[in-house]
PDB file of C-alpha atoms and ligand atoms in Angstrom:
ATOM      1  CA  MET A  20     -15.938 -19.800 -21.632  1.00 69.00           C
ATOM      2  CA  SER A  21     -15.377 -17.479 -18.727  1.00 85.00           C
ATOM      3  CA  PRO A  22     -12.471 -18.589 -16.528  1.00 92.00           C
ATOM      4  CA  ILE A  23     -13.051 -19.893 -13.018  1.00 97.00           C
ATOM      5  CA  VAL A  24     -10.806 -18.203 -10.491  1.00 98.00           C
ATOM      6  CA  GLY A  25     -10.138 -20.247  -7.348  1.00 98.00           C
ATOM      7  CA  VAL A  26      -9.431 -18.565  -4.026  1.00 98.00           C
ATOM      8  CA  LEU A  27      -7.556 -20.716  -1.522  1.00 98.00           C
ATOM      9  CA  ALA A  28      -9.959 -20.767   1.412  1.00 97.00           C
ATOM     10  CA  LEU A  29      -8.064 -22.570   4.146  1.00 95.00           C
ATOM     11  CA  GLN A  30      -7.304 -19.553   6.310  1.00 90.00           C
ATOM     12  CA  GLY A  31      -6.998 -15.782   6.124  1.00 88.00           C
ATOM     13  CA  ASP A  32      -9.010 -13.121   4.321  1.00 87.00           C
ATOM     14  CA  PHE A  33     -10.132 -15.156   1.316  1.00 97.00           C
ATOM     15  CA  ASP A  34     -13.680 -13.791   1.283  1.00 97.00           C
ATOM     16  CA  ALA A  35     -12.562 -10.227   0.534  1.00 97.00           C
ATOM     17  CA  HIS A  36     -10.831 -11.575  -2.593  1.00 98.00           C
ATOM     18  CA  ARG A  37     -13.973 -13.479  -3.585  1.00 98.00           C
ATOM     19  CA  GLN A  38     -16.077 -10.328  -3.288  1.00 98.00           C
ATOM     20  CA  ARG A  39     -13.597  -8.199  -5.239  1.00 98.00           C
ATOM     21  CA  LEU A  40     -13.244 -10.763  -8.049  1.00 98.00           C
ATOM     22  CA  GLU A  41     -17.017 -11.222  -8.323  1.00 98.00           C
ATOM     23  CA  ALA A  42     -17.518  -7.442  -8.374  1.00 97.00           C
ATOM     24  CA  LEU A  43     -15.177  -7.405 -11.377  1.00 97.00           C
ATOM     25  CA  GLY A  44     -17.272 -10.053 -13.129  1.00 96.00           C
ATOM     26  CA  ALA A  45     -15.183 -13.167 -12.454  1.00 97.00           C
ATOM     27  CA  SER A  46     -16.588 -16.593 -11.598  1.00 98.00           C
ATOM     28  CA  VAL A  47     -15.065 -17.623  -8.290  1.00 98.00           C
ATOM     29  CA  ALA A  48     -14.645 -20.999  -6.560  1.00 98.00           C
ATOM     30  CA  LEU A  49     -13.464 -21.277  -2.965  1.00 98.00           C
ATOM     31  CA  VAL A  50     -10.726 -23.934  -2.889  1.00 98.00           C
ATOM     32  CA  LYS A  51     -10.570 -25.997   0.278  1.00 96.00           C
ATOM     33  CA  LYS A  52      -9.014 -29.182  -1.127  1.00 94.00           C
ATOM     34  CA  THR A  53      -6.176 -29.501  -3.606  1.00 93.00           C
ATOM     35  CA  ASP A  54      -8.155 -31.865  -5.854  1.00 94.00           C
ATOM     36  CA  GLN A  55     -10.287 -28.790  -6.711  1.00 97.00           C
ATOM     37  CA  LEU A  56      -7.228 -27.346  -8.498  1.00 97.00           C
ATOM     38  CA  ALA A  57      -8.184 -29.447 -11.541  1.00 97.00           C
ATOM     39  CA  GLU A  58     -11.451 -27.481 -11.835  1.00 97.00           C
ATOM     40  CA  ILE A  59     -10.062 -23.927 -11.814  1.00 98.00           C
ATOM     41  CA  ASP A  60      -8.212 -21.790 -14.361  1.00 97.00           C
ATOM     42  CA  ALA A  61      -6.410 -19.449 -11.965  1.00 98.00           C
ATOM     43  CA  LEU A  62      -5.809 -19.110  -8.239  1.00 98.00           C
ATOM     44  CA  VAL A  63      -5.571 -16.442  -5.551  1.00 98.00           C
ATOM     45  CA  LEU A  64      -3.457 -17.155  -2.483  1.00 98.00           C
ATOM     46  CA  PRO A  65      -4.773 -14.737   0.170  1.00 98.00           C
ATOM     47  CA  GLY A  66      -3.159 -13.110   3.156  1.00 95.00           C
ATOM     48  CA  GLY A  67      -3.136 -14.863   6.496  1.00 94.00           C
ATOM     49  CA  GLU A  68      -0.207 -16.583   8.142  1.00 93.00           C
ATOM     50  CA  SER A  69       2.198 -18.275   5.755  1.00 94.00           C
ATOM     51  CA  THR A  70       3.403 -20.822   8.315  1.00 93.00           C
ATOM     52  CA  SER A  71      -0.214 -21.849   9.002  1.00 94.00           C
ATOM     53  CA  PHE A  72      -0.797 -22.332   5.269  1.00 93.00           C
ATOM     54  CA  MET A  73       2.212 -24.655   5.163  1.00 91.00           C
ATOM     55  CA  ILE A  74       0.888 -26.720   8.059  1.00 92.00           C
ATOM     56  CA  LEU A  75      -2.654 -26.876   6.661  1.00 93.00           C
ATOM     57  CA  LEU A  76      -1.450 -27.818   3.170  1.00 93.00           C
ATOM     58  CA  GLY A  77       1.148 -30.390   4.182  1.00 93.00           C
ATOM     59  CA  GLU A  78       3.804 -31.633   1.739  1.00 93.00           C
ATOM     60  CA  PRO A  79       1.330 -33.291  -0.713  1.00 94.00           C
ATOM     61  CA  GLY A  80      -0.793 -30.126  -0.820  1.00 95.00           C
ATOM     62  CA  LEU A  81       2.281 -27.981  -1.370  1.00 95.00           C
ATOM     63  CA  GLU A  82       3.427 -30.222  -4.215  1.00 96.00           C
ATOM     64  CA  ALA A  83       0.013 -29.979  -5.919  1.00 97.00           C
ATOM     65  CA  LEU A  84       0.063 -26.187  -5.547  1.00 97.00           C
ATOM     66  CA  ARG A  85       3.636 -26.027  -6.839  1.00 97.00           C
ATOM     67  CA  ARG A  86       2.581 -27.744 -10.077  1.00 97.00           C
ATOM     68  CA  PHE A  87      -0.390 -25.369 -10.392  1.00 98.00           C
ATOM     69  CA  VAL A  88       1.466 -22.101  -9.848  1.00 97.00           C
ATOM     70  CA  HIS A  89       4.114 -23.004 -12.417  1.00 96.00           C
ATOM     71  CA  THR A  90       1.521 -23.477 -15.170  1.00 95.00           C
ATOM     72  CA  LYS A  91      -1.591 -21.402 -14.356  1.00 97.00           C
ATOM     73  CA  PRO A  92      -2.130 -17.724 -13.406  1.00 98.00           C
ATOM     74  CA  THR A  93      -1.730 -17.196  -9.671  1.00 98.00           C
ATOM     75  CA  PHE A  94      -1.987 -14.079  -7.506  1.00 98.00           C
ATOM     76  CA  GLY A  95      -0.543 -14.153  -3.986  1.00 98.00           C
ATOM     77  CA  THR A  96      -1.129 -11.322  -1.510  1.00 98.00           C
ATOM     78  CA  CYS A  97       0.867 -10.822   1.691  1.00 96.00           C
ATOM     79  CA  ALA A  98       1.191 -14.363   3.127  1.00 96.00           C
ATOM     80  CA  GLY A  99       0.325 -15.559  -0.410  1.00 97.00           C
ATOM     81  CA  ALA A 100       3.261 -13.525  -1.730  1.00 98.00           C
ATOM     82  CA  ILE A 101       5.527 -15.292   0.764  1.00 98.00           C
ATOM     83  CA  LEU A 102       4.282 -18.649  -0.552  1.00 97.00           C
ATOM     84  CA  LEU A 103       5.095 -17.647  -4.157  1.00 98.00           C
ATOM     85  CA  ALA A 104       8.660 -16.468  -3.457  1.00 98.00           C
ATOM     86  CA  THR A 105      11.683 -18.630  -4.166  1.00 98.00           C
ATOM     87  CA  GLU A 106      13.308 -17.683  -0.860  1.00 97.00           C
ATOM     88  CA  VAL A 107      12.230 -16.555   2.619  1.00 97.00           C
ATOM     89  CA  GLU A 108      15.029 -14.656   4.366  1.00 96.00           C
ATOM     90  CA  HIS A 109      16.625 -16.333   7.402  1.00 93.00           C
ATOM     91  CA  SER A 110      14.317 -19.298   7.103  1.00 92.00           C
ATOM     92  CA  ASP A 111      14.100 -22.703   5.524  1.00 89.00           C
ATOM     93  CA  GLN A 112      10.322 -22.258   5.250  1.00 88.00           C
ATOM     94  CA  PRO A 113       9.317 -24.190   2.110  1.00 91.00           C
ATOM     95  CA  THR A 114       7.735 -22.139  -0.679  1.00 95.00           C
ATOM     96  CA  LEU A 115       6.143 -22.669  -4.085  1.00 97.00           C
ATOM     97  CA  GLY A 116       9.075 -20.991  -5.834  1.00 97.00           C
ATOM     98  CA  ALA A 117       7.138 -19.288  -8.648  1.00 98.00           C
ATOM     99  CA  ILE A 118       8.740 -15.828  -8.424  1.00 98.00           C
ATOM    100  CA  ASP A 119      12.481 -15.316  -8.099  1.00 98.00           C
ATOM    101  CA  VAL A 120      12.481 -12.974  -5.101  1.00 98.00           C
ATOM    102  CA  ARG A 121      13.801 -13.089  -1.559  1.00 98.00           C
ATOM    103  CA  ILE A 122      11.160 -12.045   0.920  1.00 97.00           C
ATOM    104  CA  ARG A 123      11.499 -10.899   4.536  1.00 96.00           C
ATOM    105  CA  ARG A 124       8.530 -11.747   6.732  1.00 95.00           C
ATOM    106  CA  ASN A 125       7.003  -9.133   9.057  1.00 90.00           C
ATOM    107  CA  ALA A 126       9.588  -6.777   7.671  1.00 87.00           C
ATOM    108  CA  TYR A 127       8.184  -3.362   8.318  1.00 75.00           C
ATOM    109  CA  GLY A 128       7.763  -3.755  12.063  1.00 62.00           C
ATOM    110  CA  ARG A 129       5.890  -0.901  13.696  1.00 57.00           C
ATOM    111  CA  GLN A 130       6.712   1.575  10.961  1.00 52.00           C
ATOM    112  CA  ILE A 131       3.955   0.443   8.629  1.00 54.00           C
ATOM    113  CA  ASP A 132       2.544  -2.357  10.709  1.00 68.00           C
ATOM    114  CA  SER A 133      -1.080  -2.377   9.588  1.00 80.00           C
ATOM    115  CA  SER A 134      -1.195   0.975   7.863  1.00 87.00           C
ATOM    116  CA  ILE A 135      -2.577   2.505   4.707  1.00 91.00           C
ATOM    117  CA  ARG A 136       0.010   4.073   2.422  1.00 93.00           C
ATOM    118  CA  GLU A 137       0.075   5.570  -1.023  1.00 96.00           C
ATOM    119  CA  GLY A 138       2.174   3.631  -3.477  1.00 97.00           C
ATOM    120  CA  SER A 139       2.176   3.344  -7.240  1.00 98.00           C
ATOM    121  CA  VAL A 140       0.780   0.628  -9.509  1.00 97.00           C
ATOM    122  CA  GLY A 141       2.030   0.988 -13.062  1.00 92.00           C
ATOM    123  CA  GLY A 142       2.700   4.671 -12.394  1.00 92.00           C
ATOM    124  CA  PHE A 143      -0.771   5.393 -10.908  1.00 95.00           C
ATOM    125  CA  PRO A 144      -0.997   6.566  -7.277  1.00 97.00           C
ATOM    126  CA  THR A 145      -2.725   3.752  -5.414  1.00 96.00           C
ATOM    127  CA  GLU A 146      -3.857   3.238  -1.829  1.00 95.00           C
ATOM    128  CA  MET A 147      -2.202   0.188  -0.255  1.00 96.00           C
ATOM    129  CA  VAL A 148      -3.130  -1.619   2.961  1.00 95.00           C
ATOM    130  CA  PHE A 149      -0.199  -3.277   4.766  1.00 94.00           C
ATOM    131  CA  ILE A 150      -0.828  -5.788   7.565  1.00 93.00           C
ATOM    132  CA  ARG A 151       2.264  -7.299   9.164  1.00 92.00           C
ATOM    133  CA  ALA A 152       3.582  -7.118   5.640  1.00 93.00           C
ATOM    134  CA  PRO A 153       6.551  -8.911   4.164  1.00 95.00           C
ATOM    135  CA  GLN A 154       9.144  -6.997   2.154  1.00 96.00           C
ATOM    136  CA  ILE A 155      10.705  -7.987  -1.152  1.00 98.00           C
ATOM    137  CA  VAL A 156      14.443  -7.636  -0.525  1.00 97.00           C
ATOM    138  CA  ARG A 157      15.873  -9.169  -3.706  1.00 98.00           C
ATOM    139  CA  VAL A 158      14.361  -9.226  -7.193  1.00 98.00           C
ATOM    140  CA  GLY A 159      15.670 -11.732  -9.754  1.00 98.00           C
ATOM    141  CA  PRO A 160      16.512 -10.701 -13.343  1.00 98.00           C
ATOM    142  CA  ASP A 161      13.344 -12.215 -14.854  1.00 98.00           C
ATOM    143  CA  VAL A 162      10.995 -10.519 -12.405  1.00 98.00           C
ATOM    144  CA  GLN A 163       8.951  -7.494 -13.445  1.00 98.00           C
ATOM    145  CA  ILE A 164       8.116  -4.867 -10.802  1.00 98.00           C
ATOM    146  CA  ILE A 165       4.486  -3.777 -11.138  1.00 97.00           C
ATOM    147  CA  ALA A 166       3.981  -1.715  -7.988  1.00 98.00           C
ATOM    148  CA  THR A 167       6.231   0.296  -5.708  1.00 98.00           C
ATOM    149  CA  LEU A 168       6.109   2.082  -2.374  1.00 96.00           C
ATOM    150  CA  GLU A 169       8.698   4.807  -1.950  1.00 94.00           C
ATOM    151  CA  GLY A 170      10.631   3.309  -4.834  1.00 95.00           C
ATOM    152  CA  GLU A 171      10.739  -0.208  -3.346  1.00 96.00           C
ATOM    153  CA  PRO A 172       8.943  -3.146  -5.014  1.00 98.00           C
ATOM    154  CA  VAL A 173       5.631  -4.158  -3.392  1.00 98.00           C
ATOM    155  CA  ALA A 174       4.137  -6.126  -6.299  1.00 98.00           C
ATOM    156  CA  VAL A 175       6.030  -8.251  -8.799  1.00 98.00           C
ATOM    157  CA  ARG A 176       5.314 -10.600 -11.655  1.00 98.00           C
ATOM    158  CA  GLN A 177       7.174 -13.515 -13.159  1.00 98.00           C
ATOM    159  CA  GLY A 178       5.504 -15.516 -15.922  1.00 97.00           C
ATOM    160  CA  LYS A 179       1.936 -16.187 -14.809  1.00 97.00           C
ATOM    161  CA  ALA A 180       2.497 -15.433 -11.120  1.00 98.00           C
ATOM    162  CA  ILE A 181       1.885 -12.090  -9.407  1.00 98.00           C
ATOM    163  CA  ALA A 182       2.751 -11.330  -5.788  1.00 98.00           C
ATOM    164  CA  ALA A 183       1.778  -8.250  -3.755  1.00 98.00           C
ATOM    165  CA  THR A 184       3.042  -7.632  -0.245  1.00 97.00           C
ATOM    166  CA  PHE A 185      -0.010  -5.474   0.515  1.00 96.00           C
ATOM    167  CA  HIS A 186      -3.738  -6.292   0.553  1.00 97.00           C
ATOM    168  CA  PRO A 187      -5.372  -5.007  -2.660  1.00 97.00           C
ATOM    169  CA  GLU A 188      -8.587  -6.833  -1.718  1.00 97.00           C
ATOM    170  CA  LEU A 189      -8.990  -4.415   1.216  1.00 95.00           C
ATOM    171  CA  CYS A 190      -8.462  -1.234  -0.815  1.00 92.00           C
ATOM    172  CA  ASP A 191     -11.054   0.632  -2.895  1.00 92.00           C
ATOM    173  CA  ASP A 192      -8.689   0.600  -5.850  1.00 95.00           C
ATOM    174  CA  THR A 193      -9.326  -2.417  -8.091  1.00 97.00           C
ATOM    175  CA  ARG A 194      -6.246  -2.060 -10.297  1.00 97.00           C
ATOM    176  CA  MET A 195      -4.278  -5.064  -8.997  1.00 98.00           C
ATOM    177  CA  HIS A 196      -7.199  -7.470  -9.415  1.00 98.00           C
ATOM    178  CA  ARG A 197      -7.871  -6.072 -12.893  1.00 98.00           C
ATOM    179  CA  ILE A 198      -4.227  -6.676 -13.840  1.00 98.00           C
ATOM    180  CA  PHE A 199      -4.593 -10.248 -12.591  1.00 98.00           C
ATOM    181  CA  LEU A 200      -7.882 -10.891 -14.414  1.00 98.00           C
ATOM    182  CA  ASP A 201      -6.421  -9.477 -17.658  1.00 97.00           C
ATOM    183  CA  MET A 202      -3.555 -11.951 -17.267  1.00 97.00           C
ATOM    184  CA  VAL A 203      -6.041 -14.797 -16.622  1.00 97.00           C
ATOM    185  CA  ARG A 204      -8.040 -13.961 -19.762  1.00 95.00           C
ATOM    186  CA  GLY A 205      -4.845 -13.559 -21.803  1.00 93.00           C
ATOM    187  CA  SER A 206      -3.586 -16.914 -20.602  1.00 92.00           C
ATOM    188  CA  GLN A 207      -6.879 -18.614 -21.503  1.00 88.00           C
ATOM    189  CA  ALA A 208      -6.842 -17.058 -24.974  1.00 88.00           C
ATOM    190  CA  ALA A 209      -3.236 -18.216 -25.464  1.00 89.00           C
ATOM    191  CA  ASP A 210      -4.199 -21.760 -24.361  1.00 86.00           C
ATOM    192  CA  ARG A 211      -6.914 -21.682 -27.044  1.00 86.00           C
ATOM    193  CA  GLY A 212      -4.277 -20.648 -29.580  1.00 87.00           C
ATOM    194  CA  GLU A 213      -5.672 -17.136 -30.110  1.00 83.00           C
ATOM    195  CA  PRO A 214      -3.175 -14.360 -30.933  1.00 73.00           C
ATOM    196  CA  ALA A 215      -2.280 -11.966 -28.103  1.00 62.00           C
ATOM    197  CA  GLU A 216      -4.240  -8.681 -28.183  1.00 58.00           C
TER     198      GLU A 216
HETATM  199  N1  LIG B 309       3.000 -11.900   8.659  1.00 87.18           N
HETATM  200  C1  LIG B 309       2.304 -12.892   7.874  1.00 87.18           C
HETATM  201  C2  LIG B 309       3.245 -14.020   7.457  1.00 87.18           C
HETATM  202  O1  LIG B 309       4.405 -13.932   7.658  1.00 87.18           O
HETATM  203  C3  LIG B 309       1.669 -12.275   6.653  1.00 87.18           C
HETATM  204  C4  LIG B 309       0.635 -11.252   7.082  1.00 87.18           C
HETATM  205  C5  LIG B 309      -0.541 -11.138   6.174  1.00 87.18           C
HETATM  206  O2  LIG B 309      -0.789 -11.970   5.291  1.00 87.18           O
HETATM  207  N2  LIG B 309      -1.342 -10.143   6.433  1.00 87.18           N
HETATM  208  O3  LIG B 309       2.801 -14.994   6.910  1.00 87.18           O
END
C-alpha cells in the first residue's frame, strides 16, 4: 500500500510541500490535529516560525509529535528543522529531539537572509532557498550530513529523521523530497519485513 505522508498544516508554507510531494506521486494528508498522526506513515514539518509551532501545539501536542518522530520518517525544513534538533542555541525552547544537532535560529542575518544559493546535496550542485534560516552549529556523532553550503551542513539525517535549514519545497530541484520519499518507502518495506534493496 502506498504510504500516506502527513504535512503539519498549522502554520507556515505547508501547501508547497503538499504540491511537491503529490507531484512526486505521494499520497498526502494535511495534519491539523495530533490524533491524525495515527493515520499517517510519515510527516513533514514545514517552515514557518518555530516558536509559533510550539504555542499552537502545546505540551500534549509536542509529546504526541515526539513519539511520532522517534519512530516514523519525518522531514523538517527550516522551522521544522529547529523542531527536530536536540538543542536550540541560547534558548530553552523545547524541541522534539530527533536529531543530535545544535541549531542557531535566524543565524545568517542579512548575509543570506532570504536568498537563493547553490549548495550541494549528495555531491550534486543544488539550488537552495534560505528564509531567515537557522544554522546547524554542532553535529553529533550519529548524524549524517546530506547537504552542504560552502562546506557547512544544511541538511542532516539521524535514523528516520531528516532536517534541512533551507526550503527545498520552494526550489525546482526535487532531490531532497525524493531522498525523503525513498526513506519513507524503505521504512515501510522494513516494517513489512522485506529485505532492504
Ligand atoms: N526564523 C524561523 C524560526 O526561527 C524559521 C524561518 C523559516 O522557517 N523560514 O523559527
